[in-house]
């Protein structure tokens, strides 16, 4: 049995938009990197150790994840397979 996400309309909308305007995807990845940097470096000094224990690993994971998404995007754009990737994601979210 194949996993089918619940918010299929949202996924189809995102990937159709990303297919038409690829810079939207790059902007979303850049925003994730920006938030990840904020979590990692904790822009304000905090004495709360529990907050630091959660935010720093979250920042590292966001930097790794969104960095991977951005590198994958650039590689797919360079190879010319971005439209096919978007089509496969749209098909996934349509339940086919």
mmCIF file with all atom_site columns, N, CA, C and O in Angstrom, residues 33-43 51-52 54-60 62:
data_model
loop_
_atom_site.group_PDB
_atom_site.id
_atom_site.type_symbol
_atom_site.label_atom_id
_atom_site.label_alt_id
_atom_site.label_comp_id
_atom_site.label_asym_id
_atom_site.label_entity_id
_atom_site.label_seq_id
_atom_site.pdbx_PDB_ins_code
_atom_site.Cartn_x
_atom_site.Cartn_y
_atom_site.Cartn_z
_atom_site.occupancy
_atom_site.B_iso_or_equiv
_atom_site.pdbx_formal_charge
_atom_site.auth_seq_id
_atom_site.auth_comp_id
_atom_site.auth_asym_id
_atom_site.auth_atom_id
_atom_site.pdbx_PDB_model_num
ATOM 1  N N  . UNK A 1 33 ? 16.943 27.931 5.048  1.00 0.00 ? 33 UNK A N  1
ATOM 2  C CA . UNK A 1 33 ? 18.343 28.095 5.468  1.00 0.00 ? 33 UNK A CA 1
ATOM 3  C C  . UNK A 1 33 ? 18.488 29.281 6.419  1.00 0.00 ? 33 UNK A C  1
ATOM 4  O O  . UNK A 1 33 ? 19.224 29.211 7.408  1.00 0.00 ? 33 UNK A O  1
ATOM 5  N N  . UNK A 1 34 ? 17.782 30.358 6.135  1.00 0.00 ? 34 UNK A N  1
ATOM 6  C CA . UNK A 1 34 ? 17.827 31.540 6.982  1.00 0.00 ? 34 UNK A CA 1
ATOM 7  C C  . UNK A 1 34 ? 17.294 31.229 8.381  1.00 0.00 ? 34 UNK A C  1
ATOM 8  O O  . UNK A 1 34 ? 17.912 31.597 9.388  1.00 0.00 ? 34 UNK A O  1
ATOM 9  N N  . UNK A 1 35 ? 16.181 30.532 8.467  1.00 0.00 ? 35 UNK A N  1
ATOM 10 C CA . UNK A 1 35 ? 15.611 30.153 9.763  1.00 0.00 ? 35 UNK A CA 1
ATOM 11 C C  . UNK A 1 35 ? 16.551 29.176 10.478 1.00 0.00 ? 35 UNK A C  1
ATOM 12 O O  . UNK A 1 35 ? 16.745 29.252 11.696 1.00 0.00 ? 35 UNK A O  1
ATOM 13 N N  . UNK A 1 36 ? 17.149 28.241 9.723  1.00 0.00 ? 36 UNK A N  1
ATOM 14 C CA . UNK A 1 36 ? 18.096 27.301 10.310 1.00 0.00 ? 36 UNK A CA 1
ATOM 15 C C  . UNK A 1 36 ? 19.308 28.004 10.908 1.00 0.00 ? 36 UNK A C  1
ATOM 16 O O  . UNK A 1 36 ? 19.795 27.633 11.980 1.00 0.00 ? 36 UNK A O  1
ATOM 17 N N  . UNK A 1 37 ? 19.810 29.021 10.213 1.00 0.00 ? 37 UNK A N  1
ATOM 18 C CA . UNK A 1 37 ? 20.924 29.802 10.768 1.00 0.00 ? 37 UNK A CA 1
ATOM 19 C C  . UNK A 1 37 ? 20.505 30.505 12.044 1.00 0.00 ? 37 UNK A C  1
ATOM 20 O O  . UNK A 1 37 ? 21.280 30.591 13.006 1.00 0.00 ? 37 UNK A O  1
ATOM 21 N N  . UNK A 1 38 ? 19.296 31.026 12.058 1.00 0.00 ? 38 UNK A N  1
ATOM 22 C CA . UNK A 1 38 ? 18.800 31.694 13.260 1.00 0.00 ? 38 UNK A CA 1
ATOM 23 C C  . UNK A 1 38 ? 18.710 30.741 14.433 1.00 0.00 ? 38 UNK A C  1
ATOM 24 O O  . UNK A 1 38 ? 19.067 31.085 15.561 1.00 0.00 ? 38 UNK A O  1
ATOM 25 N N  . UNK A 1 39 ? 18.217 29.532 14.182 1.00 0.00 ? 39 UNK A N  1
ATOM 26 C CA . UNK A 1 39 ? 18.130 28.536 15.262 1.00 0.00 ? 39 UNK A CA 1
ATOM 27 C C  . UNK A 1 39 ? 19.519 28.110 15.723 1.00 0.00 ? 39 UNK A C  1
ATOM 28 O O  . UNK A 1 39 ? 19.747 27.898 16.912 1.00 0.00 ? 39 UNK A O  1
ATOM 29 N N  . UNK A 1 40 ? 20.438 27.965 14.796 1.00 0.00 ? 40 UNK A N  1
ATOM 30 C CA . UNK A 1 40 ? 21.772 27.478 15.142 1.00 0.00 ? 40 UNK A CA 1
ATOM 31 C C  . UNK A 1 40 ? 22.569 28.502 15.941 1.00 0.00 ? 40 UNK A C  1
ATOM 32 O O  . UNK A 1 40 ? 23.211 28.168 16.933 1.00 0.00 ? 40 UNK A O  1
ATOM 33 N N  . UNK A 1 41 ? 22.529 29.744 15.522 1.00 0.00 ? 41 UNK A N  1
ATOM 34 C CA . UNK A 1 41 ? 23.343 30.758 16.182 1.00 0.00 ? 41 UNK A CA 1
ATOM 35 C C  . UNK A 1 41 ? 22.621 31.492 17.295 1.00 0.00 ? 41 UNK A C  1
ATOM 36 O O  . UNK A 1 41 ? 23.236 32.267 18.016 1.00 0.00 ? 41 UNK A O  1
ATOM 37 N N  . UNK A 1 42 ? 21.331 31.267 17.464 1.00 0.00 ? 42 UNK A N  1
ATOM 38 C CA . UNK A 1 42 ? 20.552 31.893 18.549 1.00 0.00 ? 42 UNK A CA 1
ATOM 39 C C  . UNK A 1 42 ? 20.883 33.381 18.647 1.00 0.00 ? 42 UNK A C  1
ATOM 40 O O  . UNK A 1 42 ? 21.660 33.808 19.486 1.00 0.00 ? 42 UNK A O  1
ATOM 41 N N  . UNK A 1 43 ? 20.264 34.184 17.816 1.00 0.00 ? 43 UNK A N  1
ATOM 42 C CA . UNK A 1 43 ? 20.597 35.597 17.684 1.00 0.00 ? 43 UNK A CA 1
ATOM 43 C C  . UNK A 1 43 ? 20.576 36.356 18.991 1.00 0.00 ? 43 UNK A C  1
ATOM 44 O O  . UNK A 1 43 ? 21.182 37.383 19.134 1.00 0.00 ? 43 UNK A O  1
ATOM 45 N N  . UNK A 1 51 ? 16.146 25.357 25.942 1.00 0.00 ? 51 UNK A N  1
ATOM 46 C CA . UNK A 1 51 ? 15.907 26.005 24.653 1.00 0.00 ? 51 UNK A CA 1
ATOM 47 C C  . UNK A 1 51 ? 17.107 25.815 23.734 1.00 0.00 ? 51 UNK A C  1
ATOM 48 O O  . UNK A 1 51 ? 16.954 25.524 22.546 1.00 0.00 ? 51 UNK A O  1
ATOM 49 N N  . UNK A 1 52 ? 18.305 25.965 24.278 1.00 0.00 ? 52 UNK A N  1
ATOM 50 C CA . UNK A 1 52 ? 19.514 25.764 23.485 1.00 0.00 ? 52 UNK A CA 1
ATOM 51 C C  . UNK A 1 52 ? 19.645 24.324 23.009 1.00 0.00 ? 52 UNK A C  1
ATOM 52 O O  . UNK A 1 52 ? 20.100 24.069 21.897 1.00 0.00 ? 52 UNK A O  1
ATOM 53 N N  . UNK A 1 54 ? 17.321 22.325 22.209 1.00 0.00 ? 54 UNK A N  1
ATOM 54 C CA . UNK A 1 54 ? 16.359 22.041 21.141 1.00 0.00 ? 54 UNK A CA 1
ATOM 55 C C  . UNK A 1 54 ? 16.683 22.830 19.883 1.00 0.00 ? 54 UNK A C  1
ATOM 56 O O  . UNK A 1 54 ? 16.681 22.289 18.778 1.00 0.00 ? 54 UNK A O  1
ATOM 57 N N  . UNK A 1 55 ? 16.985 24.117 20.039 1.00 0.00 ? 55 UNK A N  1
ATOM 58 C CA . UNK A 1 55 ? 17.144 24.973 18.873 1.00 0.00 ? 55 UNK A CA 1
ATOM 59 C C  . UNK A 1 55 ? 18.424 24.717 18.090 1.00 0.00 ? 55 UNK A C  1
ATOM 60 O O  . UNK A 1 55 ? 18.425 24.790 16.863 1.00 0.00 ? 55 UNK A O  1
ATOM 61 N N  . UNK A 1 56 ? 19.510 24.429 18.752 1.00 0.00 ? 56 UNK A N  1
ATOM 62 C CA . UNK A 1 56 ? 20.757 24.202 18.014 1.00 0.00 ? 56 UNK A CA 1
ATOM 63 C C  . UNK A 1 56 ? 20.703 22.947 17.137 1.00 0.00 ? 56 UNK A C  1
ATOM 64 O O  . UNK A 1 56 ? 21.034 23.024 15.954 1.00 0.00 ? 56 UNK A O  1
ATOM 65 N N  . UNK A 1 57 ? 20.267 21.787 17.646 1.00 0.00 ? 57 UNK A N  1
ATOM 66 C CA . UNK A 1 57 ? 20.134 20.637 16.733 1.00 0.00 ? 57 UNK A CA 1
ATOM 67 C C  . UNK A 1 57 ? 19.085 20.862 15.646 1.00 0.00 ? 57 UNK A C  1
ATOM 68 O O  . UNK A 1 57 ? 19.260 20.415 14.509 1.00 0.00 ? 57 UNK A O  1
ATOM 69 N N  . UNK A 1 58 ? 18.013 21.581 15.973 1.00 0.00 ? 58 UNK A N  1
ATOM 70 C CA . UNK A 1 58 ? 17.017 21.906 14.962 1.00 0.00 ? 58 UNK A CA 1
ATOM 71 C C  . UNK A 1 58 ? 17.633 22.761 13.863 1.00 0.00 ? 58 UNK A C  1
ATOM 72 O O  . UNK A 1 58 ? 17.380 22.546 12.670 1.00 0.00 ? 58 UNK A O  1
ATOM 73 N N  . UNK A 1 59 ? 18.475 23.714 14.245 1.00 0.00 ? 59 UNK A N  1
ATOM 74 C CA . UNK A 1 59 ? 19.160 24.553 13.263 1.00 0.00 ? 59 UNK A CA 1
ATOM 75 C C  . UNK A 1 59 ? 20.083 23.743 12.374 1.00 0.00 ? 59 UNK A C  1
ATOM 76 O O  . UNK A 1 59 ? 20.134 23.952 11.158 1.00 0.00 ? 59 UNK A O  1
ATOM 77 N N  . UNK A 1 60 ? 20.812 22.798 12.962 1.00 0.00 ? 60 UNK A N  1
ATOM 78 C CA . UNK A 1 60 ? 21.707 21.942 12.173 1.00 0.00 ? 60 UNK A CA 1
ATOM 79 C C  . UNK A 1 60 ? 20.898 21.099 11.184 1.00 0.00 ? 60 UNK A C  1
ATOM 80 O O  . UNK A 1 60 ? 21.265 20.981 10.007 1.00 0.00 ? 60 UNK A O  1
ATOM 81 N N  . UNK A 1 62 ? 17.917 21.758 9.970  1.00 0.00 ? 62 UNK A N  1
ATOM 82 C CA . UNK A 1 62 ? 17.350 22.625 8.937  1.00 0.00 ? 62 UNK A CA 1
ATOM 83 C C  . UNK A 1 62 ? 18.410 23.034 7.921  1.00 0.00 ? 62 UNK A C  1
ATOM 84 O O  . UNK A 1 62 ? 18.136 23.072 6.718  1.00 0.00 ? 62 UNK A O  1
#
